[in-house]
CSV table of C-alpha atoms in Angstrom, one decimal:
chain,number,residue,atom,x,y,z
A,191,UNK,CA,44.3,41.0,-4.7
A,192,UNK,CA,44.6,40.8,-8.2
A,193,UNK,CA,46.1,37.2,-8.3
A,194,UNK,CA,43.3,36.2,-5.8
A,195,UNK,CA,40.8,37.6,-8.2
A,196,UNK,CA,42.3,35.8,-11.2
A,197,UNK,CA,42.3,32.3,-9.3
A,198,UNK,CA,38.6,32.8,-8.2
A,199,UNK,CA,38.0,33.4,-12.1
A,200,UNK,CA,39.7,30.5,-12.7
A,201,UNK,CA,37.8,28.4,-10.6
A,202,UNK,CA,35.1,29.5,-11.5
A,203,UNK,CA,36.1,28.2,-14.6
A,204,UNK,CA,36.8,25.1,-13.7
A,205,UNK,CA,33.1,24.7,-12.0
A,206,UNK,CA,31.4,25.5,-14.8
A,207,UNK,CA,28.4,23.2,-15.6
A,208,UNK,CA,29.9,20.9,-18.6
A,209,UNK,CA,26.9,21.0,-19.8
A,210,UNK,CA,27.0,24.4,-20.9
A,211,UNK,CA,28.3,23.1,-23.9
A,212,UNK,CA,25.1,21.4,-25.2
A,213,UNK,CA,22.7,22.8,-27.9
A,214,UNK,CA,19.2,23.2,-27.2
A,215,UNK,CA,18.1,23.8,-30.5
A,216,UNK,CA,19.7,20.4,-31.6
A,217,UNK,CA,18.8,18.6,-28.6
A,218,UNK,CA,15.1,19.1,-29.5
A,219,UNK,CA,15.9,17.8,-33.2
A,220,UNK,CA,17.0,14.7,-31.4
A,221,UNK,CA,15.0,14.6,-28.8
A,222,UNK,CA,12.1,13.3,-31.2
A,223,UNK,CA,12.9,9.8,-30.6
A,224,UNK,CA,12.8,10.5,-27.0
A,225,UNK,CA,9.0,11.8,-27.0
A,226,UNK,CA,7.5,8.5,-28.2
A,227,UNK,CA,8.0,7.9,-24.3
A,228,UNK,CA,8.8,10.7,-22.0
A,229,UNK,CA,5.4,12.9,-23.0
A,230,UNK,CA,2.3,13.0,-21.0
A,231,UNK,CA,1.2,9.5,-21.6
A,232,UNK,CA,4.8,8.2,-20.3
A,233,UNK,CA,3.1,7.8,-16.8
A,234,UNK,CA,0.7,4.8,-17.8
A,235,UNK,CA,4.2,3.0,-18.8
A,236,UNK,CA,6.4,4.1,-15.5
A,237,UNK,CA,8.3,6.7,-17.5
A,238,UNK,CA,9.7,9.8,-16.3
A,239,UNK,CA,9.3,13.0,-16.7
A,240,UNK,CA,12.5,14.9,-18.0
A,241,UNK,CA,11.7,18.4,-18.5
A,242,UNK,CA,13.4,21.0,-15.8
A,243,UNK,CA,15.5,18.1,-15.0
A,244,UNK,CA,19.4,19.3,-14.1
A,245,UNK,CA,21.2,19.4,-17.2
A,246,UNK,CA,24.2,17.6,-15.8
A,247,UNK,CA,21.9,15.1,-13.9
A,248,UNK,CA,20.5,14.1,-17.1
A,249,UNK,CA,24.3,13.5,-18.8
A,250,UNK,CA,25.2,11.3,-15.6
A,251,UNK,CA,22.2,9.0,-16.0
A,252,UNK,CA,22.3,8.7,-20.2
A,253,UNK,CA,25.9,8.0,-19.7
A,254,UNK,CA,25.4,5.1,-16.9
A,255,UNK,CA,22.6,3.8,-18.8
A,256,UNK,CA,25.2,3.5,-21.9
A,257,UNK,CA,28.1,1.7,-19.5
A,258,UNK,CA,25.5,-0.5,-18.4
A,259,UNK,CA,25.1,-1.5,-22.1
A,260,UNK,CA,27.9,-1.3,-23.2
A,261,UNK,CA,29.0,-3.7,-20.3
A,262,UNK,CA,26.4,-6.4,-20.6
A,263,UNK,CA,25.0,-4.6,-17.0
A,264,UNK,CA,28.1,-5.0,-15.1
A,265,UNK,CA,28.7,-1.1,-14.8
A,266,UNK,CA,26.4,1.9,-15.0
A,267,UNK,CA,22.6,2.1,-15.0
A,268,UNK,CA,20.7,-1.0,-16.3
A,269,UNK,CA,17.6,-0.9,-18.1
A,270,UNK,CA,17.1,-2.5,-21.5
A,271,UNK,CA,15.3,0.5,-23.1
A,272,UNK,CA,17.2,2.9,-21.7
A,273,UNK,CA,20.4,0.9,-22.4
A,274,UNK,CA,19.6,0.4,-25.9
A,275,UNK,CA,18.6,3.9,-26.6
A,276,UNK,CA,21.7,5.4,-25.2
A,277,UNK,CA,24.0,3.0,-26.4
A,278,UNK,CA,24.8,5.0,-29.8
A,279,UNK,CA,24.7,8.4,-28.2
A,280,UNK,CA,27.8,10.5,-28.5
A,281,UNK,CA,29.0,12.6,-25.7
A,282,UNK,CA,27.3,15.7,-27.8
A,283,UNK,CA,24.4,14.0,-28.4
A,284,UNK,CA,24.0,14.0,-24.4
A,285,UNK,CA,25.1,17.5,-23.7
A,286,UNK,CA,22.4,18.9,-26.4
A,287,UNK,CA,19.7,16.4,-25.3
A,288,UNK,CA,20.0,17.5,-21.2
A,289,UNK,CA,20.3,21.2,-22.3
A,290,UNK,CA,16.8,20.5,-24.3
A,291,UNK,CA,15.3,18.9,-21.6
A,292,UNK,CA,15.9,21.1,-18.8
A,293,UNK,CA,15.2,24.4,-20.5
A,294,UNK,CA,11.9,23.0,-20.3
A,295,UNK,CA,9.1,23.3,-18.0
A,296,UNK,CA,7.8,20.4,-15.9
A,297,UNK,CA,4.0,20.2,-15.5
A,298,UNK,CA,2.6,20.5,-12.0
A,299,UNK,CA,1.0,17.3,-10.8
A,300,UNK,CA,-1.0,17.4,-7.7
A,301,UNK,CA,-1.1,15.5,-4.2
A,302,UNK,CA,-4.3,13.8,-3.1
A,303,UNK,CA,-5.6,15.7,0.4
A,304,UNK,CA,-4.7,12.4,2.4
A,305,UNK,CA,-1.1,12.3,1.4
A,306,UNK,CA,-0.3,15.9,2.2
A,307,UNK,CA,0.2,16.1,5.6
A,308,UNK,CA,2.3,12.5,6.6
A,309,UNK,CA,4.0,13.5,3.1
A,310,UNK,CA,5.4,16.8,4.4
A,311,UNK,CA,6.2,15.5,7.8
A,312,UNK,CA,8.3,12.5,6.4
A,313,UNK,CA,9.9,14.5,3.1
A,314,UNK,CA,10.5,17.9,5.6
A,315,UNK,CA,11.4,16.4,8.9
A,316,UNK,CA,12.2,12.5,8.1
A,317,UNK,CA,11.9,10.2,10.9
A,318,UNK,CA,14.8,10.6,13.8
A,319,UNK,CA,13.8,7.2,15.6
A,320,UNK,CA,14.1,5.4,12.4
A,321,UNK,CA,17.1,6.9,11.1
A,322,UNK,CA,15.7,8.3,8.1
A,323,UNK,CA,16.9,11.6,7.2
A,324,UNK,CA,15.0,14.5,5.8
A,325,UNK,CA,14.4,14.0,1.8
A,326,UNK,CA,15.2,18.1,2.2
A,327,UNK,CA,18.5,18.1,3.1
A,328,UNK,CA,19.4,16.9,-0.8
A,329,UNK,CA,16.6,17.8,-2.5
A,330,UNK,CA,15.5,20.9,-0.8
A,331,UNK,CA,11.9,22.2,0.7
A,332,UNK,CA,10.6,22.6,-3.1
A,333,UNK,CA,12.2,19.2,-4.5
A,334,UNK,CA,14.1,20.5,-7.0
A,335,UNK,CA,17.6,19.4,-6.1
A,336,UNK,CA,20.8,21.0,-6.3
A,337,UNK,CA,22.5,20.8,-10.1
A,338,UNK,CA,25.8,21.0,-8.8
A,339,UNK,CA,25.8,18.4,-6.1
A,340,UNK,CA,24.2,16.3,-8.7
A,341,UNK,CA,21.2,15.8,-6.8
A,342,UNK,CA,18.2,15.5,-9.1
A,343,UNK,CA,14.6,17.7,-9.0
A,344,UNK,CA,11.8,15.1,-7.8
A,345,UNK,CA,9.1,17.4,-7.6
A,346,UNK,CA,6.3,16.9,-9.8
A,347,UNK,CA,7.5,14.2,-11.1
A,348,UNK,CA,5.0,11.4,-11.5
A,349,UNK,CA,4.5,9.1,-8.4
A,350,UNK,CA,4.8,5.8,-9.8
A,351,UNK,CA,7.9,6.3,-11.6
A,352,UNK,CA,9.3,7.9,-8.1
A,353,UNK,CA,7.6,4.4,-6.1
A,354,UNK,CA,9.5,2.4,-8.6
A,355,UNK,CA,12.8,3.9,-8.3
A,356,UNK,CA,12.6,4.3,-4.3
A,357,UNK,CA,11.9,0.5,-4.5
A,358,UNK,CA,14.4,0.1,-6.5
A,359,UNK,CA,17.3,1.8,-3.9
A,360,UNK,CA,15.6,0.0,-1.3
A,361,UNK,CA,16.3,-3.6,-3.1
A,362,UNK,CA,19.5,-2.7,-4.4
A,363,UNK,CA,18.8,-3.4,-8.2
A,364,UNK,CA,19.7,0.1,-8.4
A,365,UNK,CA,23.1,1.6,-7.5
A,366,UNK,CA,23.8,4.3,-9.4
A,367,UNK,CA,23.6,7.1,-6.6
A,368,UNK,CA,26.2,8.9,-4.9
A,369,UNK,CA,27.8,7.2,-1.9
A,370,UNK,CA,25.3,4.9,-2.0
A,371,UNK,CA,23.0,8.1,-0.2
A,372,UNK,CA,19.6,7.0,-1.8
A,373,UNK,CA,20.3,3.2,-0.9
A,374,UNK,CA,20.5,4.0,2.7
A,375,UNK,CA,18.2,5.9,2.8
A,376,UNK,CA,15.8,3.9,0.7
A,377,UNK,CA,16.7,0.5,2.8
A,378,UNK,CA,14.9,1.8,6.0
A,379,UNK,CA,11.6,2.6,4.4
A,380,UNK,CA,8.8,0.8,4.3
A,381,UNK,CA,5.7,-0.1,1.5
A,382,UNK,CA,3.9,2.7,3.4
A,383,UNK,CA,6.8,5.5,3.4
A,384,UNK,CA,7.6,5.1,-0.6
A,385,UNK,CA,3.9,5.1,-0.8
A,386,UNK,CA,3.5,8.6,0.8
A,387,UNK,CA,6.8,10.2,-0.5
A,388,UNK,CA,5.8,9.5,-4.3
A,389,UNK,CA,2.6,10.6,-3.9
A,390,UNK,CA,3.3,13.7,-1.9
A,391,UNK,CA,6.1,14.3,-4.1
A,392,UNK,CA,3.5,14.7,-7.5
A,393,UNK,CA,1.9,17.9,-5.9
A,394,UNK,CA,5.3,19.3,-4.4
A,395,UNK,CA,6.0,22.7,-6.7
């Protein structure tokens, strides 16, 4: 029983968020830079929000967005903002900037009345005939993801920056996902679909 207990410990261990090594207090130091785009104007300019984003989702995507630099866009996450401003990050630098950022709380956005209800049928339920599965099943009823399976909190996030990114899946242009999961998801919706889901997704909290 004992040696049972000591492996569970162990593994415990083992499946411990890396990013429990990141510094808040220094992630907000350099997170300075960051703010002249992710704050509350970032929306007019198709920027995300980052606060109460998954610590370790935030890691993956500053470290594709390097590789895709650093590669000339043959790896990783391309954008040439992003790619640019990651590019001299260190692996601390990226630990303490997620552990910033998600200690943080996102603001609430809301849902216009005539999204709400073909939003929660399509994001809740999905759409059988079509073979589009429930956004749910990843994300979960409230949007906020699961930090350990690495999928990322989408509620209240603004809705064009989630329109641009489902659009994105859908053409392929980007492929950073797991399993290619939001790509195949993404390919089988249509103008009217991404249109509902990133605006229900705004008022989801």
């Amino acid at each position: 029983m004992k040696k049972l207990t000591l492996v569970l410990m162990l593994m415990a261990g083992v499946a411990s968020p890396v990013w429990a090594k990141g510094d808040a207090a220094a992630g907000e130091q350099k997170a300075a830079t960051c703010k002249a785009c992710h704050n509350d104007q970032g929306e007019a300019a198709g920027y995300p929000k980052l606060e109460g984003q998954h610590a370790g989702y935030l890691v993956k995507q500053l470290k594709e967005f390097k590789a895709g630099a650093a590669s000339g866009g043959k790896e990783g996450r391309n954008n040439a903002v992003m790619g640019g401003m990651a590019l001299p990050l260190s692996e601390q630098d990226m630990e303490d900037l997620a552990a910033y950022y998600s200690g943080q709380a996102m603001s609430p956005n809301t849902t216009a009345p005539e999204y709400v209800e073909a939003g929660q049928m399509l994001y809740m339920g999905g759409d059988l005939e079509r073979g589009i599965a429930a956004c749910t099943a990843c994300h979960g009823p409230r949007g906020v993801g699961q930090s350990l399976a690495g999928f990322p909190r989408i509620s209240s996030q603004y809705a064009g920056y989630i329109k641009s990114q489902l659009e994105m899946f859908r053409s392929g242009e980007r492929d950073n996902d797991l399993n290619g999961m939001m790509r195949d998801v993404a390919a089988k919706l249509s103008d009217k679909d991404i249109e509902i889901l990133s605006q229900y997704l705004g008022g989801l909290h």
